[in-house]
XYZ file of C-alpha atoms in Angstrom:
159
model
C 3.955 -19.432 -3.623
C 6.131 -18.654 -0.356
C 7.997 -15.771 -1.996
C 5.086 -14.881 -3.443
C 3.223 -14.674 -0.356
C 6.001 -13.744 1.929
C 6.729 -10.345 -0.360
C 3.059 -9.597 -0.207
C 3.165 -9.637 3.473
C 5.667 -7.127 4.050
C 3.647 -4.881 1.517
C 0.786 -5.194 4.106
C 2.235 -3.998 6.451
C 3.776 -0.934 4.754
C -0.023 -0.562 3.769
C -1.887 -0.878 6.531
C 0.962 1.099 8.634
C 0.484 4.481 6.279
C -3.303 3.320 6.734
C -2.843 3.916 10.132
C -0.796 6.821 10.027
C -3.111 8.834 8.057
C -6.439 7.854 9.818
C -5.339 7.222 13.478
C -1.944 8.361 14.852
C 1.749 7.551 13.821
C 2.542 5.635 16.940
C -0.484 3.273 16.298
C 1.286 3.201 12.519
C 4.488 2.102 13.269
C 2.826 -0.237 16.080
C 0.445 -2.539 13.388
C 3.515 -2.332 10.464
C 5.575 -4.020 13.320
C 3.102 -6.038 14.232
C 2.399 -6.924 10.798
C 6.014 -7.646 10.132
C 6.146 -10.190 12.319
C 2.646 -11.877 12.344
C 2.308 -11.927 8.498
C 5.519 -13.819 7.481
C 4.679 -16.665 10.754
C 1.628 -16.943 9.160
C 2.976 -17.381 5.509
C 5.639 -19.979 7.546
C 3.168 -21.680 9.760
C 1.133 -22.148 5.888
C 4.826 -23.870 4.668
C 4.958 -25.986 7.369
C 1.600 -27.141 8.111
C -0.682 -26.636 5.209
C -2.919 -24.853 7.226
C -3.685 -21.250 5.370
C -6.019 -19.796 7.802
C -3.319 -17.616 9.622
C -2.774 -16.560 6.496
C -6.519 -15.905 5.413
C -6.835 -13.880 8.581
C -3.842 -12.102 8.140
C -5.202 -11.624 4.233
C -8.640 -10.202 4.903
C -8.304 -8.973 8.224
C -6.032 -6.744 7.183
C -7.939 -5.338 3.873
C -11.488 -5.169 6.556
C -9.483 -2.808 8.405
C -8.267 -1.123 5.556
C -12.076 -0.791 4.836
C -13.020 0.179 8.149
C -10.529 2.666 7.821
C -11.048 3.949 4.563
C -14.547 4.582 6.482
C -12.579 7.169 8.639
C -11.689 10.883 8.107
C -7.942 12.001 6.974
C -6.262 13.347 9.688
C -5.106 16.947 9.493
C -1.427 16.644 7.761
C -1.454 13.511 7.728
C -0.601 11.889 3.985
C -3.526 11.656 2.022
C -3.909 7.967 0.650
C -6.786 7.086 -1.359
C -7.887 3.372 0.702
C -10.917 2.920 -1.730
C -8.260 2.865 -4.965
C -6.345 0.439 -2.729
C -9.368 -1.586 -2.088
C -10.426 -1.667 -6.008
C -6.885 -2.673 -7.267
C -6.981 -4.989 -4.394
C -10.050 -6.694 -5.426
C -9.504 -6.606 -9.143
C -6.355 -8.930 -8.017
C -7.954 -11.079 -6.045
C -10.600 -11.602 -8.682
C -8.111 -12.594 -11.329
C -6.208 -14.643 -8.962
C -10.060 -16.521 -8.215
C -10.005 -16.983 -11.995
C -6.641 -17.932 -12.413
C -7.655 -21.548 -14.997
C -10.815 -19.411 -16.658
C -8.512 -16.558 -17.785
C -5.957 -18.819 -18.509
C -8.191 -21.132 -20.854
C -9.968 -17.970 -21.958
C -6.826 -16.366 -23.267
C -5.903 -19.694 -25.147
C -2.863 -20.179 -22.668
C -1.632 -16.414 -23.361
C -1.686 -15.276 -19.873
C -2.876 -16.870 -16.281
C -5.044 -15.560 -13.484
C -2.075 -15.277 -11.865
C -0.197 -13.350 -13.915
C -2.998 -10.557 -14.359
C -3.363 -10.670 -10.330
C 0.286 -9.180 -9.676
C -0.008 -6.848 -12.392
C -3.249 -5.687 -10.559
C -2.159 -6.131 -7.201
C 0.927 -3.461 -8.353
C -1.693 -1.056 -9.461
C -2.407 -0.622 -5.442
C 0.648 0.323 -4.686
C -0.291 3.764 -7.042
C -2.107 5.403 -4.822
C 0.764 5.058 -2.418
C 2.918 6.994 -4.874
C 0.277 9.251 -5.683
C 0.285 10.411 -2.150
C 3.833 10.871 -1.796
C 4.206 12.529 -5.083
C 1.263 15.131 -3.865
C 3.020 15.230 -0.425
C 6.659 15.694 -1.968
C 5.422 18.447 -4.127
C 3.205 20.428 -1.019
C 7.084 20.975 0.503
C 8.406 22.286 -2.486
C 5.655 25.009 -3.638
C 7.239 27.768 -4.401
C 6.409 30.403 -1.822
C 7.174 34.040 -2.366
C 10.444 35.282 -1.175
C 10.869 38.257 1.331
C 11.171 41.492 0.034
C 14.839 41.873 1.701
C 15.608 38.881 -0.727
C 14.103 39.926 -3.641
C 16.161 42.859 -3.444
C 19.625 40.917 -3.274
C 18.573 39.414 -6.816
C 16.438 36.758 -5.213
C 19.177 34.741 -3.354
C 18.261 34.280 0.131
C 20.595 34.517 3.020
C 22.400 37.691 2.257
């Protein structure tokens, strides 16, 4: 459960950074993903040591409140173009299995545990990351009509 939880914190923060980015400003992206870097895995740690999981709860659904508070918030012009309310469904859908980790478990006659299901779910949000860096990737490589100096050099540019 460490690993587990100490991988899902730096996905956080790569979340809630491109959150950022694309609702707010880069500079307050880059500032939560480093703050996120470093508050996320002390609060996994201070869980391992302790037993006490609320830095971890807080660092858990504070962080997906502000991804709804910011999924709340307009796009900003050229900034990538991630869907927060796909995030937020995956992200839910996970939790929920993880919540019914011994149900699905018995349900399924020992085939496959809450758990399980959760990461399969919780890697569903990390599509409409890619989704938005696919869409972003291909917007810089639309093929835009070439001048007509080119055209007449049979298309190859620079001559």
């Amino acid at each position: 459960l460490l690993w587990d939880r100490l991988g899902m914190s730096v996905a956080f923060a790569g979340l809630l950074g491109l959150a950022v980015v694309g609702r707010i400003s880069p500079r307050a992206g880059l500032a939560t993903t480093l703050g996120l870097l470093v508050a996320a895995p002390a609060a996994v740690l201070v869980w391992a040591h302790t037993g006490n999981l609320l830095p971890w709860a807080v660092v858990q659904i504070g962080g997906m409140l502000v991804v709804l508070a910011l999924a709340c918030l307009p796009h900003r012009h050229g900034a990538l173009t991630l869907q927060l309310g796909a995030v937020i469904a995956w992200y839910a859908a996970a939790k929920a299995m993880e919540l019914a980790d011994h149900a699905v478990y018995a349900a399924t006659a020992g085939w496959v545990s809450g758990h399980t299901l959760k990461h399969l779910l919780a890697a569903g949000a990390a599509l409409p990351v890619l989704f938005a860096m696919a869409r972003l990737h291909h917007s810089r490589y639309v093929a835009v009509p070439l001048p007509r100096r080119a055209m007449q050099n049979g298309g190859q540019r620079g001559q």
